Short mmCIF file of C-alpha atoms and ligand atoms in Angstrom, two decimals:
data_model
loop_
_atom_site.label_atom_id
_atom_site.label_comp_id
_atom_site.label_asym_id
_atom_site.label_seq_id
_atom_site.Cartn_x
_atom_site.Cartn_y
_atom_site.Cartn_z
CA MET A 1 96.95 82.87 -28.46
CA VAL A 2 99.53 80.24 -27.58
CA MET A 3 100.37 78.43 -24.31
CA HIS A 4 102.48 75.41 -23.37
CA ALA A 5 100.95 72.04 -22.52
CA ILE A 6 101.98 68.40 -22.34
CA GLU A 7 101.19 66.56 -25.56
CA VAL A 8 101.64 62.84 -26.16
CA VAL A 9 104.16 62.48 -29.01
CA ASP A 10 104.99 58.88 -30.04
CA GLY A 11 103.85 57.71 -26.59
CA LYS A 12 106.11 60.23 -24.76
CA LEU A 13 105.03 63.30 -22.77
CA VAL A 14 106.39 66.51 -24.33
CA TRP A 15 105.92 70.13 -23.08
CA GLN A 16 105.22 72.10 -26.26
CA PRO A 17 103.22 75.06 -27.63
CA THR A 18 99.51 74.62 -28.29
CA GLU A 19 96.37 76.78 -28.52
CA LYS A 20 95.39 78.65 -25.33
CA PRO A 21 91.72 78.08 -24.35
CA SER A 22 89.29 80.91 -23.54
CA PRO A 23 86.38 80.52 -21.11
CA GLY A 24 82.89 79.72 -22.38
CA PHE A 25 79.52 80.28 -20.69
CA GLY A 26 79.74 79.48 -16.96
CA GLU A 27 83.46 78.72 -17.12
CA VAL A 28 86.55 80.24 -15.53
CA LEU A 29 90.03 80.28 -17.05
CA ILE A 30 92.69 79.22 -14.55
CA GLU A 31 96.41 79.94 -14.90
CA VAL A 32 97.70 76.60 -13.66
CA GLN A 33 100.42 76.57 -11.01
CA ALA A 34 100.29 72.85 -10.27
CA THR A 35 98.49 69.76 -11.49
CA ALA A 36 98.63 66.20 -10.16
CA ILE A 37 98.95 62.77 -11.74
CA ASN A 38 96.21 60.18 -11.51
CA ARG A 39 96.44 56.51 -12.48
CA ALA A 40 93.82 57.29 -15.14
CA ASP A 41 96.40 59.50 -16.90
CA LEU A 42 98.60 56.45 -17.48
CA SER A 43 95.63 54.64 -19.04
CA GLN A 44 94.83 57.70 -21.18
CA VAL A 45 98.40 57.77 -22.56
CA ALA A 46 98.11 54.04 -23.30
CA GLY A 47 94.91 54.71 -25.25
CA GLY A 48 92.62 52.94 -22.77
CA TYR A 49 90.81 55.89 -21.19
CA PRO A 50 89.76 58.50 -23.77
CA PRO A 51 88.41 61.86 -22.50
CA PRO A 52 84.61 62.11 -22.40
CA PRO A 53 82.94 63.99 -25.32
CA GLY A 54 83.67 67.73 -25.20
CA ALA A 55 86.59 67.41 -22.75
CA SER A 56 90.13 68.62 -23.52
CA ASN A 57 92.45 66.04 -25.09
CA ILE A 58 95.23 67.31 -22.83
CA LEU A 59 95.94 65.12 -19.76
CA GLY A 60 95.16 66.30 -16.23
CA LEU A 61 92.12 65.82 -13.98
CA GLU A 62 92.91 68.44 -11.32
CA CYS A 63 94.87 71.63 -10.77
CA SER A 64 95.56 74.61 -8.55
CA GLY A 65 96.17 78.14 -9.78
CA THR A 66 94.77 81.63 -10.19
CA VAL A 67 91.58 82.77 -11.96
CA VAL A 68 92.64 84.98 -14.89
CA GLU A 69 89.41 85.32 -16.94
CA LEU A 70 85.67 84.74 -16.43
CA GLY A 71 83.14 83.46 -18.96
CA ASP A 72 79.57 84.79 -19.02
CA GLN A 73 77.36 84.16 -15.97
CA VAL A 74 80.12 83.38 -13.47
CA GLY A 75 79.28 85.14 -10.23
CA SER A 76 81.13 82.99 -7.76
CA PHE A 77 84.75 83.94 -8.60
CA LYS A 78 86.74 87.01 -9.58
CA VAL A 79 90.01 87.49 -11.43
CA GLY A 80 92.92 86.94 -9.03
CA ASP A 81 91.21 84.30 -6.85
CA GLU A 82 93.45 81.41 -5.81
CA VAL A 83 91.60 78.16 -6.51
CA CYS A 84 91.81 74.44 -7.09
CA ALA A 85 89.60 72.52 -9.50
CA LEU A 86 88.28 69.15 -10.62
CA LEU A 87 88.80 68.84 -14.39
CA SER A 88 87.55 66.55 -17.13
CA GLY A 89 90.98 67.04 -18.72
CA GLY A 90 93.42 69.81 -19.59
CA GLY A 91 95.38 70.19 -16.34
CA TYR A 92 98.87 69.49 -17.78
CA ALA A 93 98.96 72.99 -19.28
CA GLU A 94 99.63 76.65 -18.51
CA TYR A 95 95.90 77.47 -18.72
CA VAL A 96 92.70 75.43 -18.37
CA ASN A 97 88.98 76.17 -18.71
CA VAL A 98 86.69 74.79 -16.00
CA PRO A 99 82.95 75.00 -15.25
CA ALA A 100 82.69 77.26 -12.19
CA GLY A 101 80.89 74.56 -10.13
CA GLN A 102 83.99 72.37 -10.30
CA VAL A 103 86.21 75.12 -8.87
CA LEU A 104 86.74 75.71 -5.13
CA PRO A 105 88.73 78.37 -3.28
CA LYS A 106 92.19 77.09 -2.41
CA PRO A 107 92.24 76.08 1.27
CA GLU A 108 94.17 78.84 3.04
CA SER A 109 96.31 76.37 4.95
CA LEU A 110 97.63 74.69 1.77
CA ASN A 111 100.21 75.89 -0.73
CA MET A 112 99.58 75.50 -4.47
CA VAL A 113 101.40 72.14 -4.70
CA GLU A 114 99.29 70.70 -1.88
CA ALA A 115 96.06 72.19 -3.26
CA ALA A 116 96.61 70.48 -6.63
CA ALA A 117 96.74 67.12 -4.82
CA ILE A 118 93.22 67.44 -3.39
CA PRO A 119 90.33 67.70 -5.92
CA GLU A 120 90.25 64.42 -7.89
CA VAL A 121 91.11 62.02 -5.08
CA PHE A 122 89.01 63.64 -2.37
CA ALA A 123 86.05 63.99 -4.75
CA THR A 124 86.41 60.29 -5.66
CA ALA A 125 86.76 59.18 -2.04
CA TYR A 126 83.87 61.31 -0.78
CA LEU A 127 81.55 60.48 -3.70
CA ASN A 128 82.02 56.75 -3.42
CA ILE A 129 82.26 56.16 0.33
CA TYR A 130 79.72 58.74 1.51
CA MET A 131 77.37 59.39 -1.42
CA GLU A 132 77.31 56.08 -3.37
CA ALA A 133 77.87 53.63 -0.48
CA GLY A 134 76.25 56.00 2.05
CA ALA A 135 78.66 55.07 4.88
CA LYS A 136 77.21 55.96 8.26
CA VAL A 137 79.16 56.87 11.40
CA GLY A 138 80.72 53.72 12.91
CA GLU A 139 80.46 51.59 9.77
CA SER A 140 83.71 49.89 8.79
CA VAL A 141 85.40 50.44 5.42
CA LEU A 142 87.87 48.25 3.48
CA ILE A 143 90.06 50.44 1.28
CA HIS A 144 92.07 48.59 -1.39
CA SER A 145 95.21 50.38 -2.67
CA GLY A 146 95.26 52.27 0.62
CA ALA A 147 98.47 54.18 -0.14
CA SER A 148 97.29 55.43 -3.55
CA GLY A 149 96.10 58.99 -4.08
CA VAL A 150 92.48 57.89 -3.66
CA GLY A 151 93.39 55.54 -0.81
CA THR A 152 95.19 58.16 1.30
CA ALA A 153 92.24 60.54 0.83
CA SER A 154 89.79 57.76 1.77
CA ILE A 155 91.68 56.83 4.96
CA GLN A 156 91.67 60.43 6.12
CA LEU A 157 87.95 60.92 5.39
CA CYS A 158 87.13 57.68 7.24
CA LYS A 159 89.09 58.85 10.26
CA ALA A 160 87.51 62.32 10.17
CA PHE A 161 83.95 60.99 9.83
CA GLY A 162 84.12 58.13 12.34
CA ASN A 163 84.61 55.06 10.14
CA PRO A 164 87.22 52.45 11.15
CA SER A 165 89.19 51.44 8.05
CA PHE A 166 91.28 48.44 6.94
CA VAL A 167 93.67 48.89 4.00
CA THR A 168 95.35 46.58 1.55
CA VAL A 169 98.68 47.69 0.04
CA GLY A 170 101.66 46.15 -1.76
CA PHE A 171 104.48 46.89 0.69
CA ASP A 172 104.84 46.64 4.50
CA ALA A 173 106.07 50.24 4.71
CA LYS A 174 102.79 51.35 3.13
CA VAL A 175 100.78 49.58 5.87
CA ARG A 176 102.63 51.70 8.44
CA ALA A 177 102.15 54.89 6.41
CA CYS A 178 98.41 54.23 6.12
CA GLN A 179 98.10 53.59 9.87
CA LYS A 180 99.86 56.91 10.51
CA LEU A 181 97.19 58.58 8.34
CA GLY A 182 94.41 56.99 10.37
CA ALA A 183 93.77 53.47 9.03
CA THR A 184 92.90 51.16 11.91
CA ALA A 185 94.70 48.14 10.40
CA GLY A 186 96.00 46.78 7.10
CA CYS A 187 97.83 44.04 5.25
CA ASN A 188 100.29 43.51 2.42
CA ARG A 189 98.32 42.12 -0.54
CA ARG A 190 101.44 40.50 -1.99
CA VAL A 191 102.10 38.20 0.99
CA GLU A 192 98.83 37.96 2.92
CA ASN A 193 95.29 36.81 2.13
CA PHE A 194 93.26 39.99 2.62
CA GLU A 195 89.98 38.11 2.93
CA GLU A 196 91.23 36.20 6.00
CA ARG A 197 92.76 39.31 7.54
CA VAL A 198 89.61 41.41 7.06
CA LEU A 199 87.38 38.71 8.56
CA GLU A 200 89.73 38.40 11.53
CA TRP A 201 89.76 42.21 11.96
CA SER A 202 85.98 42.47 11.78
CA GLY A 203 85.32 39.56 14.18
CA ASP A 204 84.05 37.39 11.30
CA VAL A 205 81.21 39.84 10.62
CA GLY A 206 82.78 41.45 7.53
CA VAL A 207 83.04 45.13 6.65
CA ASP A 208 80.14 47.43 5.79
CA VAL A 209 81.71 49.20 2.80
CA ILE A 210 84.47 48.27 0.34
CA LEU A 211 86.13 50.81 -1.98
CA ASP A 212 87.61 48.68 -4.75
CA PRO A 213 89.83 49.98 -7.57
CA VAL A 214 91.03 46.46 -8.45
CA GLY A 215 87.97 44.56 -9.75
CA GLY A 216 88.62 41.20 -11.44
CA ARG A 217 89.32 38.35 -9.05
CA TYR A 218 88.89 40.64 -6.00
CA LEU A 219 85.10 40.55 -6.38
CA GLU A 220 84.54 37.09 -4.89
CA SER A 221 86.93 37.71 -1.98
CA ASN A 222 85.34 41.10 -1.41
CA LEU A 223 81.88 39.54 -1.19
CA ARG A 224 83.11 36.93 1.30
CA CYS A 225 84.40 39.62 3.67
CA LEU A 226 81.43 41.99 3.21
CA ALA A 227 78.86 42.20 6.01
CA VAL A 228 75.11 41.75 5.72
CA ASP A 229 73.70 44.87 4.00
CA GLY A 230 77.27 45.74 2.89
CA ARG A 231 78.12 47.79 -0.20
CA ILE A 232 81.06 47.42 -2.61
CA VAL A 233 81.86 50.35 -4.89
CA VAL A 234 83.98 49.31 -7.88
CA ILE A 235 85.97 52.36 -9.02
CA GLY A 236 88.78 50.78 -11.01
CA LEU A 237 89.82 47.66 -12.87
CA MET A 238 93.55 47.39 -12.17
CA GLY A 239 93.10 43.64 -11.59
CA GLY A 240 90.91 42.93 -14.63
CA THR A 241 87.47 43.51 -16.09
CA ASP A 242 85.84 40.12 -15.63
CA ALA A 243 84.60 38.44 -12.45
CA THR A 244 82.13 35.86 -11.19
CA LEU A 245 79.29 37.19 -9.05
CA PRO A 246 77.89 34.56 -6.61
CA LEU A 247 74.27 35.69 -6.62
CA GLY A 248 73.10 33.42 -3.78
CA ARG A 249 75.33 35.08 -1.16
CA LEU A 250 74.56 38.52 -2.61
CA MET A 251 70.82 37.98 -2.24
CA VAL A 252 70.83 36.30 1.17
CA LYS A 253 73.19 38.88 2.69
CA ARG A 254 71.39 41.79 0.98
CA GLN A 255 74.70 43.04 -0.44
CA ARG A 256 75.04 45.65 -3.16
CA VAL A 257 77.72 46.02 -5.87
CA ILE A 258 77.91 49.55 -7.26
CA GLY A 259 79.95 50.73 -10.28
CA SER A 260 81.10 54.33 -10.30
CA THR A 261 83.19 56.77 -12.33
CA LEU A 262 83.59 60.47 -11.59
CA ARG A 263 84.99 61.86 -14.85
CA ALA A 264 82.03 60.96 -17.08
CA ARG A 265 79.44 62.52 -14.72
CA SER A 266 77.61 65.74 -15.65
CA ILE A 267 78.87 69.18 -14.58
CA GLU A 268 75.89 69.36 -12.19
CA ALA A 269 76.76 66.03 -10.56
CA LYS A 270 80.45 66.97 -10.18
CA SER A 271 79.47 70.38 -8.79
CA LYS A 272 77.35 68.66 -6.11
CA VAL A 273 80.36 66.57 -5.03
CA MET A 274 82.56 69.68 -4.93
CA LEU A 275 79.99 71.50 -2.79
CA GLN A 276 80.08 68.59 -0.34
CA LEU A 277 83.89 68.86 -0.21
CA LEU A 278 83.62 72.60 0.48
CA GLU A 279 81.09 72.10 3.27
CA ARG A 280 82.41 68.93 4.90
CA VAL A 281 86.07 68.48 3.98
CA TRP A 282 87.48 72.03 3.60
CA PRO A 283 86.92 72.77 7.33
CA ARG A 284 88.83 69.56 8.18
CA ILE A 285 91.72 70.68 5.95
CA GLU A 286 91.79 74.13 7.53
CA SER A 287 91.77 72.60 11.04
CA GLY A 288 94.70 70.32 10.13
CA ASP A 289 92.78 67.02 10.53
CA VAL A 290 93.02 66.25 6.80
CA HIS A 291 96.22 66.71 4.78
CA ALA A 292 97.34 66.75 1.18
CA ILE A 293 99.70 63.77 0.85
CA VAL A 294 102.38 64.68 -1.69
CA ASP A 295 104.96 61.99 -2.43
CA HIS A 296 106.87 64.05 -5.01
CA ALA A 297 106.54 67.40 -6.80
CA LEU A 298 108.35 67.76 -10.14
CA PRO A 299 108.47 70.44 -12.85
CA ILE A 300 105.87 69.71 -15.52
CA GLU A 301 108.61 69.34 -18.15
CA ASP A 302 109.49 66.12 -16.24
CA ALA A 303 105.97 64.68 -16.63
CA GLN A 304 107.37 61.56 -18.28
CA SER A 305 109.61 60.77 -15.27
CA ALA A 306 106.67 61.48 -12.97
CA HIS A 307 104.49 58.95 -14.85
CA ASN A 308 107.33 56.41 -14.65
CA LEU A 309 107.52 57.02 -10.89
CA LEU A 310 103.77 56.36 -10.42
CA ARG A 311 104.11 53.17 -12.45
CA THR A 312 106.60 51.71 -9.90
CA ASP A 313 103.70 51.39 -7.37
CA GLN A 314 106.08 52.76 -4.72
CA THR A 315 104.44 56.18 -4.27
CA ILE A 316 102.35 57.10 -1.23
CA GLY A 317 99.71 59.73 -2.01
CA LYS A 318 100.14 62.07 -4.95
CA VAL A 319 102.76 63.02 -7.52
CA VAL A 320 102.37 66.72 -8.40
CA LEU A 321 103.63 68.65 -11.45
CA THR A 322 104.44 72.34 -11.17
CA THR A 323 104.32 74.81 -14.06
CA GLN A 324 106.29 77.69 -12.49
N1 NAP B 1 86.02 55.57 -10.75
C1 NAP B 1 86.54 56.76 -10.53
O1 NAP B 1 85.85 57.78 -10.62
C2 NAP B 1 87.98 56.89 -10.14
C3 NAP B 1 88.54 58.15 -9.88
C4 NAP B 1 89.89 58.21 -9.48
C5 NAP B 1 90.64 57.04 -9.39
N2 NAP B 1 90.05 55.86 -9.68
C6 NAP B 1 90.81 54.60 -9.59
O2 NAP B 1 91.35 54.51 -8.29
C7 NAP B 1 92.57 53.79 -8.35
C8 NAP B 1 93.64 54.57 -7.65
O3 NAP B 1 93.95 55.72 -8.43
P1 NAP B 1 95.16 56.65 -7.99
O4 NAP B 1 95.38 57.63 -9.08
O5 NAP B 1 94.90 57.13 -6.62
O6 NAP B 1 96.34 55.54 -7.99
P2 NAP B 1 97.88 55.58 -7.62
O7 NAP B 1 98.18 56.66 -6.66
O8 NAP B 1 98.63 55.51 -8.90
O9 NAP B 1 98.07 54.18 -6.85
C9 NAP B 1 97.69 52.99 -7.45
C10 NAP B 1 98.14 51.81 -6.55
O10 NAP B 1 97.33 50.68 -6.87
C11 NAP B 1 98.05 49.50 -6.54
N3 NAP B 1 97.98 48.59 -7.69
C12 NAP B 1 98.54 48.75 -8.92
N4 NAP B 1 98.25 47.73 -9.72
C13 NAP B 1 97.51 46.86 -8.97
C14 NAP B 1 96.90 45.60 -9.23
N5 NAP B 1 97.01 45.00 -10.43
N6 NAP B 1 96.20 45.00 -8.24
C15 NAP B 1 96.07 45.60 -7.02
N7 NAP B 1 96.62 46.79 -6.73
C16 NAP B 1 97.32 47.42 -7.69
C17 NAP B 1 99.48 49.92 -6.22
O11 NAP B 1 99.59 50.00 -4.80
P3 NAP B 1 99.95 48.74 -3.88
O12 NAP B 1 101.05 48.01 -4.58
O13 NAP B 1 100.37 49.36 -2.60
O14 NAP B 1 98.71 47.91 -3.74
C18 NAP B 1 99.55 51.34 -6.77
O15 NAP B 1 100.51 52.12 -6.10
C19 NAP B 1 92.86 53.52 -9.83
O16 NAP B 1 92.38 52.24 -10.15
C20 NAP B 1 92.01 54.56 -10.52
O17 NAP B 1 91.65 54.20 -11.83
C21 NAP B 1 88.75 55.76 -10.05
#
């Protein structure tokens, strides 16, 4: 059987025929209505972020759509269910196979475009701020790249769960957009020294948790504006892979530096994160406290333009691709 999917041909994204998958044990087959772009997709096209073993080579870490076929031992869904899912790959396609634990019912209050913008970034934000860093009510959080897909999800979770947040972004307009979403304060990383601003904001105490997708030279500044017993979770390396770790301060202030990726985790681990989203975040979406932030939605045939748009660093929230 044949379907259409985005393939990388000579570095360009092309919508073309390929083999349609069929669901294996414990998997559901989803007819994709929308998928969303993640920064990792740009790295995958550039050859720097290969899919984990066993995952589809097709791009796409999340989708929304309808269940059209069930593999053996799937009791939690039926054909016709409207869902959204966290994928290890394969979302830029008409059909994708997903382990049932990584699939959630589509929130009733969201349309398919909005639902596709939720799984990867909310799973990343929840996993790293609340499971890895273990943020408690009232603890402060520094969110770098606050207007990114992950950043906008993080701000909203912090607001919903009682954590004041400070964001860094690359444009003044993004500071305002993040504050509208619930960030307490923020600064423009291109013109201001975030370390000074965060210390000023936190009354020289520092923040309790830092979500850092930048890495590189941010590490030393991060440690200087991290409180005693603070935790930094490094989730990306947009600013480089190498850094100096001042061990004296780390030890005396009892600080922790945690590295974390979502995609390479086991199905069981990802399913646990998705269950947390269902129990703790889905009710917030249905009540209207937490929103899908969609900057642009484009037909999937325009995936190349959508990648170019993300690369400008001007987007706020998610860029979504629709298949129908
Ligand atoms: N570890 C994991 O499991 C995991 C999962 C998902 C995402 N991530 C990471 O989270 C980050 C955000 O992903 P996303 O898809 O949400 O991104 P996105 O929506 O594409 O936004 C990325 C933003 O990062 C900022 N940025 C770009 N290059 C930068 C640099 N060199 N230094 C500092 N900031 C820079 C830009 O915003 P400003 O100009 O406004 O700063 C850009 O708009 C990425 O690093 C991604 O790899 C990690």
